[in-house]
């Protein structure tokens, strides 16, 4: 149910009014798989007693979980990595963290991730980079995906879970929305990828965003903190009316995630069609961005294609022609043709985002294959620096 029946958000009485400040275009990367485990990214953590756990909810109750988490947190992402990202031309980090870092009452989740978020904020400050804090997992699971912390049923809008979500966000805003962090923390994302239905109600999600926005604004003393909401898979333009109802442009940011690898339609595209589709995103992004800062909070280099020796491509994950290679092969084995095709797709996305949005964050820093920013840069798939280009312009 909605947290309140009144959709008019009164002015905050305890915090300064939002005064938008131009933070510049954000070129960033997600630090996914660090403070919220995802088994497909963190197979080295899910070993021993935790080998059969499907997600962090289950992993955290296994023997040795606390020690395994601390080893992972302390080694998987470090200050040296921040400096590397800075050298690639990036200026921002989107850091996912679960609600349980601040309130794990009645759950098996282990606390402690917030101490490493604190370290990362300090590393970013030293590097002159910005941080966008993303509450990636919410009570009851907002999507039933392992990236929420608990795979399975979607119960976020049941019981008192929404109230707990707002309480956790209030706690986070009191800290990260303070003037002490204003030089580095530019945004707080209310929830990541809530489903629009299938356990959720979209109208309830919109009301949650309004209630959470007010709660954050009431306690944040940084007048420039942006409150960000994922578009709940409805597209960024489904949130522009909400954005304008909450405050001046810049007070409420919209996060949309753009992948071309999950739907059956996308799996049937060759690389030229993938590139064309990436270019076609310009209208949707620009129309939303004209009303509220719109960010591509997640995207990747991944497509389901194979490349023939002559450079032509086909949809699919296997081929039998001598010299043909598919993108599922380890990235360090990619041949020149695959690197070129993946690179053109990346640059089409980069050009579209640069021209039509307020920023982007690649998923993810340390993911496998085309999901790993570092490995994609090292292989030559992502240009270095990210503002440079290796290929002719892909979008008209």
Tab-separated table of C-alpha atoms in Angstrom:
chain	number	residue	atom	x	y	z
A	1	UNK	CA	0.000	0.000	0.000
A	2	UNK	CA	1.126	3.632	-0.419
A	3	UNK	CA	2.868	5.078	2.605
A	4	UNK	CA	0.584	8.084	2.492
A	5	UNK	CA	-2.587	8.909	0.607
A	6	UNK	CA	-1.628	12.529	0.052
A	7	UNK	CA	0.590	12.829	-3.014
A	8	UNK	CA	1.392	16.489	-2.427
A	9	UNK	CA	4.843	16.755	-0.931
A	10	UNK	CA	5.084	19.605	1.565
A	11	UNK	CA	8.186	21.702	1.782
A	12	UNK	CA	10.843	20.404	4.126
A	13	UNK	CA	11.029	22.182	7.426
A	14	UNK	CA	14.273	20.676	8.671
A	15	UNK	CA	16.685	20.988	5.756
A	16	UNK	CA	17.677	23.649	3.237
A	17	UNK	CA	15.778	23.868	-0.042
A	18	UNK	CA	17.414	22.165	-2.998
A	19	UNK	CA	19.538	24.513	-5.036
A	20	UNK	CA	20.695	22.718	-8.184
A	21	UNK	CA	24.413	22.861	-8.883
A	22	UNK	CA	25.908	21.747	-12.184
A	23	UNK	CA	28.127	18.793	-11.333
A	24	UNK	CA	29.059	18.262	-14.958
A	25	UNK	CA	28.545	15.164	-17.074
A	26	UNK	CA	29.089	11.957	-15.092
A	27	UNK	CA	31.237	9.279	-16.699
A	28	UNK	CA	31.288	6.395	-14.307
A	29	UNK	CA	31.340	2.732	-13.479
A	30	UNK	CA	29.377	0.577	-11.060
A	31	UNK	CA	31.242	-1.160	-8.271
A	32	UNK	CA	28.801	-4.044	-8.522
A	33	UNK	CA	29.525	-7.336	-6.807
A	34	UNK	CA	31.460	-5.653	-4.009
A	35	UNK	CA	29.128	-4.675	-1.165
A	36	UNK	CA	26.188	-6.698	-2.533
A	37	UNK	CA	27.191	-10.178	-3.662
A	38	UNK	CA	26.021	-11.568	-7.007
A	39	UNK	CA	27.032	-15.170	-7.538
A	40	UNK	CA	27.602	-14.865	-11.305
A	41	UNK	CA	30.168	-12.171	-10.538
A	42	UNK	CA	31.502	-13.472	-7.229
A	43	UNK	CA	32.031	-17.172	-7.793
A	44	UNK	CA	35.285	-17.032	-5.836
A	45	UNK	CA	33.354	-15.975	-2.722
A	46	UNK	CA	30.678	-18.668	-3.006
A	47	UNK	CA	32.956	-21.540	-2.010
A	48	UNK	CA	33.218	-23.944	0.910
A	49	UNK	CA	30.161	-23.855	3.136
A	50	UNK	CA	28.683	-21.095	0.988
A	51	UNK	CA	29.055	-22.907	-2.349
A	52	UNK	CA	25.367	-23.803	-2.578
A	53	UNK	CA	24.022	-20.407	-1.507
A	54	UNK	CA	22.101	-18.670	-4.284
A	55	UNK	CA	22.447	-15.132	-2.954
A	56	UNK	CA	23.775	-13.049	-0.086
A	57	UNK	CA	20.683	-13.708	2.043
A	58	UNK	CA	21.581	-17.398	2.132
A	59	UNK	CA	25.349	-16.981	1.992
A	60	UNK	CA	25.477	-14.819	5.107
A	61	UNK	CA	24.108	-17.601	7.305
A	62	UNK	CA	26.759	-20.150	6.284
A	63	UNK	CA	29.818	-21.055	8.337
A	64	UNK	CA	32.699	-18.674	7.781
A	65	UNK	CA	30.577	-16.063	6.008
A	66	UNK	CA	31.788	-13.139	8.113
A	67	UNK	CA	35.426	-13.911	7.410
A	68	UNK	CA	34.751	-14.519	3.713
A	69	UNK	CA	32.909	-11.217	3.381
A	70	UNK	CA	35.682	-9.304	5.066
A	71	UNK	CA	38.292	-10.859	2.766
A	72	UNK	CA	36.169	-9.993	-0.242
A	73	UNK	CA	35.419	-6.423	0.849
A	74	UNK	CA	39.060	-5.717	1.648
A	75	UNK	CA	40.530	-7.036	-1.606
A	76	UNK	CA	37.960	-6.937	-4.419
A	77	UNK	CA	38.017	-3.149	-4.817
A	78	UNK	CA	40.801	-0.921	-3.514
A	79	UNK	CA	42.129	2.610	-3.635
A	80	UNK	CA	44.487	1.579	-6.442
A	81	UNK	CA	41.433	0.631	-8.502
A	82	UNK	CA	39.955	4.092	-7.983
A	83	UNK	CA	43.155	5.638	-9.273
A	84	UNK	CA	43.040	3.321	-12.297
A	85	UNK	CA	39.455	4.352	-13.051
A	86	UNK	CA	40.458	7.992	-12.788
A	87	UNK	CA	43.223	7.364	-15.333
A	88	UNK	CA	40.624	6.001	-17.771
A	89	UNK	CA	38.853	9.353	-17.808
A	90	UNK	CA	36.047	8.489	-15.408
A	91	UNK	CA	34.847	10.959	-12.796
A	92	UNK	CA	32.206	9.044	-10.828
A	93	UNK	CA	31.421	5.769	-9.059
A	94	UNK	CA	27.976	4.235	-8.525
A	95	UNK	CA	28.315	2.044	-5.450
A	96	UNK	CA	25.559	-0.481	-4.677
A	97	UNK	CA	24.919	-1.360	-1.027
A	98	UNK	CA	22.119	-3.279	0.681
A	99	UNK	CA	19.652	-1.999	3.261
A	100	UNK	CA	21.033	-4.551	5.724
A	101	UNK	CA	24.254	-2.590	6.093
A	102	UNK	CA	22.158	-0.152	8.154
A	103	UNK	CA	19.381	-2.382	9.547
A	104	UNK	CA	19.618	-6.163	9.433
A	105	UNK	CA	17.000	-6.762	12.122
A	106	UNK	CA	15.207	-10.086	11.675
A	107	UNK	CA	17.382	-11.172	8.741
A	108	UNK	CA	20.435	-13.410	8.316
A	109	UNK	CA	22.323	-10.592	6.594
A	110	UNK	CA	25.657	-9.580	8.112
A	111	UNK	CA	26.502	-5.919	8.643
A	112	UNK	CA	29.832	-4.226	7.942
A	113	UNK	CA	29.668	-3.174	4.283
A	114	UNK	CA	29.119	0.472	5.188
A	115	UNK	CA	32.648	0.668	6.612
A	116	UNK	CA	33.991	-0.135	3.145
A	117	UNK	CA	31.635	2.340	1.506
A	118	UNK	CA	33.202	4.906	3.817
A	119	UNK	CA	36.643	3.892	2.602
A	120	UNK	CA	35.546	4.185	-1.023
A	121	UNK	CA	34.178	7.690	-0.459
A	122	UNK	CA	37.566	8.681	0.942
A	123	UNK	CA	39.383	7.132	-2.014
A	124	UNK	CA	37.103	8.940	-4.438
A	125	UNK	CA	37.621	12.228	-2.625
A	126	UNK	CA	41.395	11.830	-2.899
A	127	UNK	CA	41.069	11.095	-6.620
A	128	UNK	CA	38.709	14.010	-7.259
A	129	UNK	CA	35.863	11.672	-8.208
A	130	UNK	CA	32.175	11.745	-7.248
A	131	UNK	CA	30.141	9.000	-5.577
A	132	UNK	CA	26.532	8.016	-6.209
A	133	UNK	CA	25.264	5.718	-3.447
A	134	UNK	CA	22.737	3.156	-4.648
A	135	UNK	CA	20.478	1.310	-2.186
A	136	UNK	CA	20.619	-1.811	-4.331
A	137	UNK	CA	18.691	-4.194	-2.079
A	138	UNK	CA	15.544	-3.339	-0.142
A	139	UNK	CA	13.569	-5.282	2.500
A	140	UNK	CA	11.484	-8.104	1.057
A	141	UNK	CA	13.311	-7.850	-2.306
A	142	UNK	CA	12.067	-5.312	-4.821
A	143	UNK	CA	12.607	-7.613	-7.803
A	144	UNK	CA	13.306	-11.185	-6.747
A	145	UNK	CA	16.752	-11.038	-8.354
A	146	UNK	CA	19.937	-11.972	-6.513
A	147	UNK	CA	21.095	-8.374	-7.003
A	148	UNK	CA	18.499	-7.385	-4.385
A	149	UNK	CA	20.238	-9.668	-1.910
A	150	UNK	CA	17.490	-12.293	-1.945
A	151	UNK	CA	16.416	-14.161	-5.071
A	152	UNK	CA	12.881	-15.499	-5.273
A	153	UNK	CA	9.628	-13.889	-4.229
A	154	UNK	CA	9.008	-10.142	-4.455
A	155	UNK	CA	7.704	-8.952	-1.068
A	156	UNK	CA	8.990	-5.383	-0.951
A	157	UNK	CA	5.501	-3.876	-0.896
A	158	UNK	CA	4.196	-6.261	1.760
A	159	UNK	CA	4.009	-5.758	5.516
A	160	UNK	CA	6.150	-2.904	6.817
A	161	UNK	CA	8.897	-3.297	4.226
A	162	UNK	CA	8.259	0.060	2.537
A	163	UNK	CA	8.339	1.826	5.898
A	164	UNK	CA	11.637	0.093	6.687
A	165	UNK	CA	12.988	1.145	3.290
A	166	UNK	CA	12.204	4.781	4.011
A	167	UNK	CA	13.718	4.495	7.500
A	168	UNK	CA	16.956	3.061	6.084
A	169	UNK	CA	17.126	5.788	3.423
A	170	UNK	CA	16.604	8.380	6.154
A	171	UNK	CA	19.554	6.934	8.058
A	172	UNK	CA	21.665	6.993	4.906
A	173	UNK	CA	20.635	10.565	4.060
A	174	UNK	CA	21.443	11.801	7.547
A	175	UNK	CA	25.011	10.656	7.010
A	176	UNK	CA	25.811	10.837	3.303
A	177	UNK	CA	23.534	13.816	2.713
A	178	UNK	CA	25.381	15.916	5.269
A	179	UNK	CA	27.648	18.785	4.343
A	180	UNK	CA	30.604	16.667	5.483
A	181	UNK	CA	30.153	14.520	2.348
A	182	UNK	CA	28.947	17.249	-0.015
A	183	UNK	CA	32.279	17.488	-1.850
A	184	UNK	CA	32.068	13.860	-2.982
A	185	UNK	CA	28.613	12.282	-2.567
A	186	UNK	CA	26.368	13.734	-5.260
A	187	UNK	CA	23.444	11.319	-5.271
A	188	UNK	CA	21.441	8.809	-3.269
A	189	UNK	CA	19.418	6.250	-5.239
A	190	UNK	CA	16.239	5.149	-3.461
A	191	UNK	CA	15.969	1.641	-4.905
A	192	UNK	CA	17.486	-0.363	-7.738
A	193	UNK	CA	15.363	-2.023	-10.418
A	194	UNK	CA	12.003	-2.497	-8.677
A	195	UNK	CA	9.690	-4.560	-10.841
A	196	UNK	CA	6.697	-2.581	-12.136
A	197	UNK	CA	4.355	-5.471	-11.329
A	198	UNK	CA	4.776	-9.202	-10.508
A	199	UNK	CA	4.586	-8.591	-6.786
A	200	UNK	CA	4.787	-4.796	-6.942
A	201	UNK	CA	2.280	-2.135	-7.920
A	202	UNK	CA	3.727	0.687	-10.020
A	203	UNK	CA	1.525	3.365	-8.433
A	204	UNK	CA	2.748	2.224	-5.026
A	205	UNK	CA	6.326	2.465	-6.268
A	206	UNK	CA	5.732	6.042	-7.412
A	207	UNK	CA	4.218	6.919	-4.030
A	208	UNK	CA	7.190	5.313	-2.295
A	209	UNK	CA	9.530	7.490	-4.343
A	210	UNK	CA	7.640	10.619	-3.291
A	211	UNK	CA	7.600	9.642	0.382
A	212	UNK	CA	11.250	8.606	0.359
A	213	UNK	CA	12.223	11.787	-1.486
A	214	UNK	CA	10.620	13.909	1.245
A	215	UNK	CA	12.213	11.814	4.004
A	216	UNK	CA	15.664	12.257	2.455
A	217	UNK	CA	15.177	15.975	1.864
A	218	UNK	CA	13.999	16.495	5.446
A	219	UNK	CA	17.278	15.270	6.919
A	220	UNK	CA	19.904	16.007	4.244
A	221	UNK	CA	21.857	19.158	5.012
A	222	UNK	CA	23.648	19.134	1.661
A	223	UNK	CA	21.337	21.292	-0.468
A	224	UNK	CA	22.830	19.876	-3.687
A	225	UNK	CA	22.271	16.175	-2.981
A	226	UNK	CA	20.350	14.604	-5.857
A	227	UNK	CA	17.722	12.002	-5.023
A	228	UNK	CA	17.641	9.359	-7.767
A	229	UNK	CA	14.987	6.798	-8.696
A	230	UNK	CA	15.257	3.852	-11.042
A	231	UNK	CA	12.528	3.921	-13.693
A	232	UNK	CA	11.121	0.522	-12.624
A	233	UNK	CA	11.532	-0.713	-16.215
A	234	UNK	CA	8.848	1.703	-17.423
A	235	UNK	CA	11.288	4.033	-19.203
A	236	UNK	CA	12.577	7.396	-17.969
A	237	UNK	CA	9.718	9.418	-19.433
A	238	UNK	CA	7.269	7.631	-17.122
A	239	UNK	CA	8.937	9.548	-14.255
A	240	UNK	CA	9.148	13.083	-15.605
A	241	UNK	CA	5.814	14.164	-14.083
A	242	UNK	CA	6.952	12.872	-10.705
A	243	UNK	CA	10.237	14.729	-11.084
A	244	UNK	CA	8.566	18.065	-11.842
A	245	UNK	CA	6.145	17.636	-8.924
A	246	UNK	CA	8.957	17.249	-6.412
A	247	UNK	CA	11.118	20.293	-6.989
A	248	UNK	CA	13.282	22.261	-9.397
A	249	UNK	CA	15.140	20.505	-12.177
A	250	UNK	CA	18.046	18.607	-10.687
A	251	UNK	CA	16.397	17.753	-7.378
A	252	UNK	CA	15.164	14.367	-8.607
A	253	UNK	CA	17.223	12.272	-10.996
A	254	UNK	CA	15.991	9.399	-13.155
A	255	UNK	CA	18.018	6.223	-13.605
A	256	UNK	CA	17.396	3.916	-16.567
A	257	UNK	CA	19.279	0.709	-17.373
A	258	UNK	CA	19.986	-0.188	-20.973
A	259	UNK	CA	20.995	-3.698	-21.967
A	260	UNK	CA	20.607	-5.609	-25.233
A	261	UNK	CA	21.214	-9.112	-24.020
A	262	UNK	CA	18.193	-10.381	-22.064
A	263	UNK	CA	15.103	-10.278	-24.295
A	264	UNK	CA	14.415	-12.746	-27.084
A	265	UNK	CA	14.230	-9.860	-29.550
A	266	UNK	CA	17.697	-8.660	-28.575
A	267	UNK	CA	19.122	-12.157	-28.759
A	268	UNK	CA	18.036	-12.296	-32.417
A	269	UNK	CA	19.949	-9.162	-33.488
A	270	UNK	CA	23.250	-9.078	-35.314
A	271	UNK	CA	25.771	-6.455	-34.233
A	272	UNK	CA	24.726	-3.875	-36.826
A	273	UNK	CA	21.184	-4.040	-35.456
A	274	UNK	CA	22.496	-3.724	-31.906
A	275	UNK	CA	24.390	-0.597	-32.913
A	276	UNK	CA	21.341	0.847	-34.639
A	277	UNK	CA	19.222	0.200	-31.564
A	278	UNK	CA	21.819	1.873	-29.333
A	279	UNK	CA	21.697	4.965	-31.535
A	280	UNK	CA	17.880	4.978	-31.461
A	281	UNK	CA	17.866	5.558	-27.689
A	282	UNK	CA	18.676	9.223	-28.250
A	283	UNK	CA	15.081	10.456	-28.441
A	284	UNK	CA	13.892	8.731	-25.264
A	285	UNK	CA	16.901	9.915	-23.290
A	286	UNK	CA	16.929	13.500	-24.547
A	287	UNK	CA	13.222	14.075	-23.952
A	288	UNK	CA	13.493	12.856	-20.363
A	289	UNK	CA	16.786	14.644	-19.741
A	290	UNK	CA	15.236	17.942	-20.843
A	291	UNK	CA	12.874	17.703	-17.859
A	292	UNK	CA	14.941	15.897	-15.202
A	293	UNK	CA	18.573	14.745	-15.110
A	294	UNK	CA	18.472	11.308	-16.697
A	295	UNK	CA	21.288	8.821	-16.256
A	296	UNK	CA	22.060	5.453	-17.771
A	297	UNK	CA	22.876	3.876	-14.442
A	298	UNK	CA	23.773	0.521	-15.973
A	299	UNK	CA	24.908	-0.630	-19.425
A	300	UNK	CA	27.520	-3.023	-20.779
A	301	UNK	CA	29.439	-4.189	-23.823
A	302	UNK	CA	27.548	-7.487	-23.936
A	303	UNK	CA	25.527	-8.753	-26.896
A	304	UNK	CA	24.667	-12.294	-28.003
A	305	UNK	CA	26.578	-12.456	-31.285
A	306	UNK	CA	29.188	-14.370	-33.207
A	307	UNK	CA	31.701	-12.829	-35.623
A	308	UNK	CA	32.918	-14.473	-38.816
A	309	UNK	CA	36.475	-14.088	-40.128
A	310	UNK	CA	35.320	-11.511	-42.700
A	311	UNK	CA	33.954	-9.283	-39.895
A	312	UNK	CA	30.262	-9.980	-40.494
A	313	UNK	CA	28.142	-10.956	-37.501
A	314	UNK	CA	25.171	-13.130	-36.677
A	315	UNK	CA	22.951	-13.482	-33.641
A	316	UNK	CA	23.684	-16.469	-31.462
A	317	UNK	CA	26.103	-18.053	-29.034
A	318	UNK	CA	27.706	-20.750	-31.187
A	319	UNK	CA	28.974	-21.165	-34.732
A	320	UNK	CA	30.723	-23.931	-36.646
A	321	UNK	CA	32.655	-21.977	-39.275
A	322	UNK	CA	36.420	-22.140	-38.945
A	323	UNK	CA	37.655	-18.861	-37.448
A	324	UNK	CA	34.219	-17.800	-36.205
A	325	UNK	CA	34.123	-16.571	-32.628
A	326	UNK	CA	31.221	-15.920	-30.232
A	327	UNK	CA	31.108	-13.321	-27.511
A	328	UNK	CA	30.704	-15.935	-24.807
A	329	UNK	CA	34.338	-16.919	-25.301
A	330	UNK	CA	36.733	-15.566	-22.633
A	331	UNK	CA	37.493	-11.928	-23.388
A	332	UNK	CA	41.243	-12.457	-23.290
A	333	UNK	CA	40.824	-14.808	-26.267
A	334	UNK	CA	38.784	-12.397	-28.394
A	335	UNK	CA	40.161	-11.934	-31.868
A	336	UNK	CA	40.511	-8.657	-33.731
A	337	UNK	CA	37.114	-8.933	-35.396
A	338	UNK	CA	35.265	-9.472	-32.079
A	339	UNK	CA	37.118	-6.619	-30.405
A	340	UNK	CA	36.216	-4.328	-33.301
A	341	UNK	CA	32.523	-5.265	-33.301
A	342	UNK	CA	32.191	-4.957	-29.527
A	343	UNK	CA	34.098	-1.674	-29.636
A	344	UNK	CA	31.762	-0.177	-32.245
A	345	UNK	CA	28.764	-1.125	-30.099
A	346	UNK	CA	30.377	0.459	-27.027
A	347	UNK	CA	31.139	3.682	-28.882
A	348	UNK	CA	27.594	3.882	-30.283
A	349	UNK	CA	26.321	3.741	-26.718
A	350	UNK	CA	28.864	6.229	-25.420
A	351	UNK	CA	28.039	8.741	-28.160
A	352	UNK	CA	24.304	8.365	-27.518
A	353	UNK	CA	24.686	8.830	-23.776
A	354	UNK	CA	27.093	11.758	-24.097
A	355	UNK	CA	24.723	13.660	-26.397
A	356	UNK	CA	21.397	12.913	-24.733
A	357	UNK	CA	21.759	12.171	-21.007
A	358	UNK	CA	23.385	13.572	-17.885
A	359	UNK	CA	25.766	10.678	-17.439
A	360	UNK	CA	26.344	6.922	-17.437
A	361	UNK	CA	27.747	4.121	-15.297
A	362	UNK	CA	29.062	0.926	-16.911
A	363	UNK	CA	28.174	-2.393	-15.248
A	364	UNK	CA	30.549	-3.284	-13.766
A	365	UNK	CA	34.111	-2.644	-12.651
A	366	UNK	CA	35.076	-6.270	-12.170
A	367	UNK	CA	32.479	-8.300	-14.049
A	368	UNK	CA	33.325	-11.220	-16.346
A	369	UNK	CA	33.949	-10.741	-20.070
A	370	UNK	CA	32.059	-7.808	-21.632
A	371	UNK	CA	30.606	-6.991	-18.203
A	372	UNK	CA	34.004	-6.000	-16.805
A	373	UNK	CA	35.132	-2.427	-17.413
A	374	UNK	CA	38.762	-3.067	-16.557
A	375	UNK	CA	39.128	-6.117	-18.804
A	376	UNK	CA	37.252	-4.378	-21.646
A	377	UNK	CA	39.572	-1.380	-21.470
A	378	UNK	CA	42.649	-3.604	-21.371
A	379	UNK	CA	41.403	-5.576	-24.381
A	380	UNK	CA	40.703	-2.400	-26.352
A	381	UNK	CA	36.908	-2.750	-26.410
A	382	UNK	CA	36.343	0.414	-24.369
A	383	UNK	CA	38.363	3.454	-25.478
A	384	UNK	CA	40.988	4.849	-23.118
A	385	UNK	CA	40.269	7.543	-22.145
A	386	UNK	CA	36.531	6.982	-22.462
A	387	UNK	CA	36.095	10.268	-24.335
A	388	UNK	CA	38.394	9.119	-27.148
A	389	UNK	CA	37.199	7.064	-30.113
A	390	UNK	CA	38.844	4.282	-32.127
A	391	UNK	CA	36.107	3.896	-34.767
A	392	UNK	CA	34.206	6.075	-37.158
A	393	UNK	CA	31.068	7.679	-35.740
A	394	UNK	CA	28.405	4.981	-35.377
A	395	UNK	CA	25.294	7.163	-34.973
A	396	UNK	CA	24.079	9.673	-37.531
